Amino acid sequence: MPKRFHLGWFTNFTPGDWTSAVSTGTGGWDGRFHVDMAQAMERACFDYIMLEDTLMVSEAYRGTSEAALKHALQVPKLDPMPLAAMIGAATRHLGVVGTMSTMAYPPYMLARLAVTLDNMTGGRFGWNIVTSGEDAAAQNFGMHELPPREQRYEMADEYVEVVKQLFGSWQPGAVVMDRETGTYADFTKVRPINFEGKYFRVRGPLNTVPAPQGRPAFVQAGGSPRGRRFAATHADSIIATANGAKAMKQYREDVRAHAAAVGRNPDDVKLLYLVYPTLGETDEEARERHRRTISHPNFIEASLAAIGSITDIDFSVYDLDKPLPHLTTNGEQGSLDRFAQWGSGKTLRQLAGERFEGGIDLIGSPETVADKMAALMEEIGGDGFLISSPFQRASRRFVAEVCEGLVPALQRRGLVRTEYTGKTLRETLLEF
Ligand SMILES: Cc1cc2nc3c(=O)[nH]c(=O)nc-3n(C[C@H](O)[C@H](O)[C@H](O)COP(=O)(O)O)c2cc1C
């Protein structure tokens, strides 16, 4: 029996592939397309659908919002939390992960919303913990610029501590619902937390009920050394980006070592690698589709503007036909490293063209891609993949190709689940 791996899907509340002939249908803004997607993923037994979010209109490329809005790069987009509730109501097993930034939400509001969604989904909610990575987002929350990364993570460590205490402010057995005495909740088991830290002060308790999972599942994507430490300390699942199998394996070993160092069982942290498969009836058809995607006249600019928006770097100032100088960012360093393939000698144009491969080739028929994924997972050691489409432009066709073509091919190889055995998202993640 081969070792099984986990599957997640990376998307957001944007109109999907609005250019595709078989697109979102209703314009994409009523949530129904995403519900259909989620139901397809549930039939394919995915662990979770992950709803990305950011809080700004990027002007990183050429100093204006033109490219971001023209190419619909993460904007326009709607708030993922109501969508998470809608998806939760339309599914029974699939985990629903929503992104909320520690920079944007007061911890009490975040904890309350997360407990609400965990209840509404019967214990299937996950919080993607992000600290935000763009000055433009910070400027929407009263700051002139983002705090430096180290400080963002220091704040996030304290933030996670506060919300954990809030989740625990309802002790087990607090809800008694005793009809004889007419008692709903036992007040002695609902306690203030009186948290006073360096950054946050919260009295508590939450005015909710407990979360079915105790606390919602935590998902995180810190890619920098500090970010990996943070993720390994807190996350039930890490969504990771790395360039090529070797870097993916090293990433996993790194976070597993950090998890062990803070006293966690490394097997409790499931690392899912972001991948962008291109599928077709045949390998040739898939190659042709991929060639068409990357040779579209808008592809290079959209690619550079998209990576620019999450790294706060204006790539328009660099020569497309020369290698990129070494850069660092206070934004998404991990995504920059994956994109830049440091030391490869490739030109910026080549890098932009390869933006979605990340050093691995998942192009082909469902059978071919299933074999490639199997080989890759074998080499890395675990724990799964986070599937997405370029610019998060999912189409109905792509979702069907993955959920009804690729996943069955993986299931036939015994590599992914064919039914859910757990009830909550955490149980699903810990199933194997
Ligand atoms: C797959 C993936 C998904 C991410 N989703 C979000 C997101 O929805 N919102 C956000 O602000 N940042 C998101 N990030 C950024 C991470 O939270 C993190 O800031 C980034 O990976 C860089 O890590 P670092 O902060 O340790 O440098 C994502 C990163 C990855 C790799």
XYZ file of C-alpha atoms in Angstrom, residues 43-266:
224
model
C -16.806 14.547 -4.124
C -13.066 14.148 -4.761
C -12.434 13.976 -0.977
C -10.123 16.992 -0.722
C -9.022 17.910 2.804
C -9.878 21.556 2.360
C -10.610 24.509 0.144
C -8.422 27.438 1.087
C -9.682 30.976 0.476
C -6.813 33.394 0.083
C -7.236 37.071 0.924
C -5.401 40.378 0.777
C -6.570 43.844 1.735
C -5.460 46.327 -0.898
C -5.423 47.277 -4.570
C -1.812 46.857 -5.549
C 0.101 49.699 -7.177
C 3.409 47.871 -7.046
C 3.706 47.507 -10.833
C 4.699 50.821 -12.458
C 3.337 52.634 -9.405
C -0.283 52.382 -10.540
C -3.225 50.003 -10.121
C -3.599 49.666 -13.899
C -2.034 46.208 -14.309
C -3.650 44.766 -11.174
C -7.133 45.854 -12.264
C -6.705 45.211 -15.979
C -5.592 41.615 -15.438
C -7.840 41.099 -12.357
C -4.848 40.072 -10.229
C -6.264 39.292 -6.788
C -8.525 42.279 -7.265
C -11.443 42.816 -7.505
C -12.200 40.364 -4.755
C -14.821 39.968 -2.047
C -14.470 39.037 1.591
C -13.927 35.278 1.908
C -15.644 34.842 5.291
C -19.295 34.992 4.128
C -18.236 32.691 1.289
C -16.759 30.272 3.826
C -20.162 30.166 5.561
C -21.926 29.564 2.256
C -19.528 26.769 1.273
C -19.870 25.247 4.735
C -23.658 25.124 4.375
C -23.397 23.414 0.986
C -20.897 20.712 2.028
C -20.649 18.129 4.796
C -17.058 16.918 4.946
C -14.775 19.383 3.187
C -12.606 21.631 5.351
C -13.136 25.354 4.711
C -10.111 27.550 5.355
C -10.413 31.326 5.370
C -7.651 33.916 5.492
C -7.681 36.657 8.119
C -4.783 38.976 8.788
C -3.456 39.583 12.291
C -2.815 43.145 11.166
C -6.438 43.809 10.297
C -8.689 42.113 12.823
C -8.769 42.831 16.523
C -8.125 39.402 18.116
C -11.526 39.297 19.817
C -13.355 39.805 16.513
C -11.251 37.200 14.781
C -11.729 34.616 17.527
C -15.467 35.255 17.545
C -15.765 34.940 13.771
C -13.635 31.783 13.721
C -15.737 30.167 16.467
C -18.897 31.166 14.604
C -17.674 29.549 11.395
C -16.410 26.472 13.206
C -19.904 26.029 14.651
C -21.646 26.722 11.363
C -19.490 24.121 9.592
C -19.707 21.524 12.356
C -15.967 21.728 13.086
C -14.610 22.113 9.573
C -13.249 25.649 9.714
C -9.593 26.558 9.420
C -7.936 29.951 9.833
C -5.130 30.800 7.446
C -2.977 32.971 9.690
C -1.359 35.795 7.733
C 0.423 38.922 8.895
C -0.111 40.806 5.570
C 2.816 41.630 3.343
C 2.082 44.899 1.583
C 2.520 48.527 2.590
C -0.693 49.324 0.697
C -2.585 47.000 3.069
C -0.944 48.560 6.134
C -2.063 51.964 4.876
C -5.676 50.785 5.028
C -5.256 50.204 8.747
C -3.799 53.452 9.957
C -0.103 52.685 9.370
C 2.364 54.358 7.046
C 4.068 51.092 6.201
C 4.193 47.473 7.306
C 6.121 46.731 10.457
C 9.272 44.722 9.646
C 8.779 40.958 9.257
C 10.380 40.037 12.589
C 8.039 42.356 14.432
C 4.993 41.158 12.478
C 5.747 37.616 13.592
C 6.399 38.697 17.162
C 2.977 40.373 17.141
C 1.445 37.323 15.492
C 2.891 35.007 18.163
C 1.206 37.095 20.820
C -1.953 37.340 18.714
C -2.206 33.556 18.426
C -1.735 33.262 22.172
C -4.630 35.689 22.758
C -7.037 33.928 20.425
C -6.108 30.524 21.839
C -6.907 31.808 25.308
C -10.190 33.212 23.993
C -11.050 29.839 22.434
C -10.328 28.321 25.833
C -12.405 30.903 27.713
C -15.294 28.433 27.553
C -14.151 25.389 29.461
C -15.373 21.902 28.574
C -18.808 21.305 30.035
C -19.672 25.019 30.171
C -22.817 24.506 28.128
C -25.102 22.431 30.370
C -28.602 23.060 28.926
C -30.186 21.725 32.089
C -33.957 21.983 31.608
C -34.718 21.157 35.219
C -32.884 24.149 36.640
C -33.371 26.239 33.514
C -29.622 26.694 33.129
C -28.139 27.175 29.667
C -24.502 27.747 30.599
C -22.533 27.317 33.810
C -21.008 30.745 34.446
C -18.213 29.262 36.570
C -16.833 27.627 33.414
C -16.845 30.781 31.299
C -13.927 32.906 32.458
C -12.246 36.184 31.502
C -8.716 35.789 30.176
C -7.450 39.225 31.291
C -4.667 39.089 28.705
C -2.117 41.898 28.922
C 0.732 41.563 26.464
C 3.127 43.832 24.640
C 0.703 44.436 21.769
C -2.727 43.262 22.873
C -5.012 43.657 25.830
C -8.154 41.562 25.909
C -10.482 40.854 28.799
C -12.620 37.997 27.485
C -14.400 35.654 27.754
C -15.790 35.161 24.259
C -19.519 35.734 24.115
C -19.954 32.705 21.876
C -20.142 28.997 22.633
C -17.061 26.771 22.328
C -15.746 25.809 18.880
C -16.532 22.192 17.928
C -12.800 21.656 17.271
C -11.849 23.328 20.549
C -9.994 25.753 18.376
C -10.385 25.945 14.594
C -7.592 24.317 12.574
C -4.648 26.645 11.915
C -3.121 26.960 8.455
C -0.014 29.052 7.775
C 2.417 29.816 4.965
C 5.418 31.545 6.513
C 8.315 30.989 4.111
C 11.165 32.985 5.679
C 13.218 31.317 8.434
C 11.195 33.233 11.043
C 7.955 32.428 9.203
C 8.761 28.724 9.109
C 9.388 28.762 12.833
C 6.059 30.473 13.408
C 4.229 27.999 11.160
C 5.915 24.970 12.723
C 4.903 26.224 16.172
C 1.239 26.856 15.446
C -0.030 25.296 12.220
C -1.989 22.108 11.658
C -1.264 22.515 7.968
C 1.399 24.541 6.192
C 0.898 25.710 2.643
C 4.295 25.946 1.100
C 5.945 27.219 -1.988
C 9.408 26.091 -3.024
C 11.252 25.724 -6.283
C 11.740 22.079 -7.200
C 11.667 18.783 -5.322
C 14.928 19.319 -3.478
C 13.804 22.634 -1.987
C 10.411 21.150 -1.128
C 12.028 18.298 0.732
C 14.364 20.657 2.554
C 11.408 22.887 3.497
C 9.590 19.929 5.012
C 12.604 18.722 6.933
C 13.149 22.241 8.231
C 9.615 22.719 9.582
C 9.476 19.200 10.982
C 12.685 19.870 12.900
C 11.253 23.170 14.211
C 8.015 21.421 15.219
C 9.952 18.764 17.129
C 12.074 21.466 18.777
C 8.956 23.107 20.254
C 7.671 19.765 21.503
C 5.202 18.970 18.745
C 4.846 15.714 16.881
C 6.053 16.644 13.369
